[in-house]
Amino acid sequence: MSPPFRADHVGSLLRPGNLAQARKEKNVRVQQQAIRDVVAKQEAVGLQSITDGEFSRDWWHLDFLAQLEGVTLKENPGPKFGGTEEQPPIPVITGKLRYARQVMVGDFMFLKSITNKTAKFTIPSPSMLHLRGGRAGISRDAYPDMAAFWHDAAAAYREAIAAFAQAGCTYLQLDDVAFAYLCDAKIRDNCRRNGDDPDALPRTYAQTINQALEGRPEGMTITMHTCRGNFKSAWVAEGGYEPVAEAMFSSNVDAFFMEFDSARAGGFEPLRFMPRGKRAVLGLVSSKTGALESKEDLKRRIDEAQKFVPLEDLCLSPQCGFSSTHHGNQLSEDEQWRKLERVVEVAAEVWR
């Protein structure tokens, strides 16, 4: 089976205790050994898609975005993650946007070299260059016309995707919180304050993704993951996918990893807009808590989703990564691996 697999996962995994210090000291040997260990554990639980746990970065998005020319990081003035003092910075555009050098390609090549399974790599979606700062976060000197900004964003991503393909990547995921965030009234209000129309943004984001995928390399599966925030088990947004589903599903990716682990994400009804031939990866297992979901509940919810999408177009995964940032979420490594084992077990029983 080509990706996404019936049992899949978003990408990030809890970091071992010595990794943060090793990264501060630029100790590549320790970092690479940690990645070797986490690859072996993924293979042992039966996963077919293997990531580096995002051990080669500190933030799911910022390490990549900050390496694009024209991007600067600044303090986030908008809606915050609840219950946490530290907040991730946001990317703003201070100059012309360009993919001037290879970004994270070496990290992917190391991952590919240590697994015989499908090496999966994740990067933030191009919408992440815009969502948090909006028009107010994009230099008017560099981009008096937003059409030029979106053109350059798509061009930078085309080059990034081509670089990963040339390195042998066959499974790339665009991590995108934008669509799910825009289901939340407070995020939409923040967009208006930033000078944007939240009703128009989903189509703009989808069109930019589609332009980024123009001429996409043959043999590469490209998926999208969307959720409502994941920072030390905290979240930012809530609301079902209904307001953005049609625009989101117009993105020319092969599959959609979607958060469905709580009432915060709404019901499965928006899946009716997904075109046949695409896959929805149901994020039914929470990466935010250690409580293990029962097989019966997971199977029941997969049955519910079948009212809108045929079983052959569905897969199963956690709703997000277990450590979207170097801080990790509020569960143990043992709980993390039990959850991934549960995903593999249920998928094997549902898709016989």
mmCIF file with all atom_site columns, C-alpha atoms in Angstrom, residues 5 12 32 35 55 77 89 135 171 246 270 319 333:
data_model
loop_
_atom_site.group_PDB
_atom_site.id
_atom_site.type_symbol
_atom_site.label_atom_id
_atom_site.label_alt_id
_atom_site.label_comp_id
_atom_site.label_asym_id
_atom_site.label_entity_id
_atom_site.label_seq_id
_atom_site.pdbx_PDB_ins_code
_atom_site.Cartn_x
_atom_site.Cartn_y
_atom_site.Cartn_z
_atom_site.occupancy
_atom_site.B_iso_or_equiv
_atom_site.pdbx_formal_charge
_atom_site.auth_seq_id
_atom_site.auth_comp_id
_atom_site.auth_asym_id
_atom_site.auth_atom_id
_atom_site.pdbx_PDB_model_num
ATOM 1  C CA . PHE A 1 5   ? -0.923  3.786  5.563  1.00 0.00 ? 5   PHE A CA 1
ATOM 2  C CA . SER A 1 12  ? 6.710   14.218 16.112 1.00 0.00 ? 12  SER A CA 1
ATOM 3  C CA . GLN A 1 32  ? 21.664  10.829 15.492 1.00 0.00 ? 32  GLN A CA 1
ATOM 4  C CA . ILE A 1 35  ? 16.942  9.234  16.006 1.00 0.00 ? 35  ILE A CA 1
ATOM 5  C CA . PHE A 1 55  ? 14.335  15.293 16.798 1.00 0.00 ? 55  PHE A CA 1
ATOM 6  C CA . PRO A 1 77  ? 0.783   39.227 19.648 1.00 0.00 ? 77  PRO A CA 1
ATOM 7  C CA . PRO A 1 89  ? 7.148   33.012 18.336 1.00 0.00 ? 89  PRO A CA 1
ATOM 8  C CA . ARG A 1 135 ? -1.134  41.029 6.270  1.00 0.00 ? 135 ARG A CA 1
ATOM 9  C CA . TYR A 1 171 ? 6.321   10.742 1.498  1.00 0.00 ? 171 TYR A CA 1
ATOM 10 C CA . GLU A 1 246 ? -14.794 22.693 0.707  1.00 0.00 ? 246 GLU A CA 1
ATOM 11 C CA . PRO A 1 270 ? -17.486 17.775 6.618  1.00 0.00 ? 270 PRO A CA 1
ATOM 12 C CA . GLN A 1 319 ? -4.733  13.530 16.057 1.00 0.00 ? 319 GLN A CA 1
ATOM 13 C CA . GLU A 1 333 ? 6.934   7.677  26.475 1.00 0.00 ? 333 GLU A CA 1
#
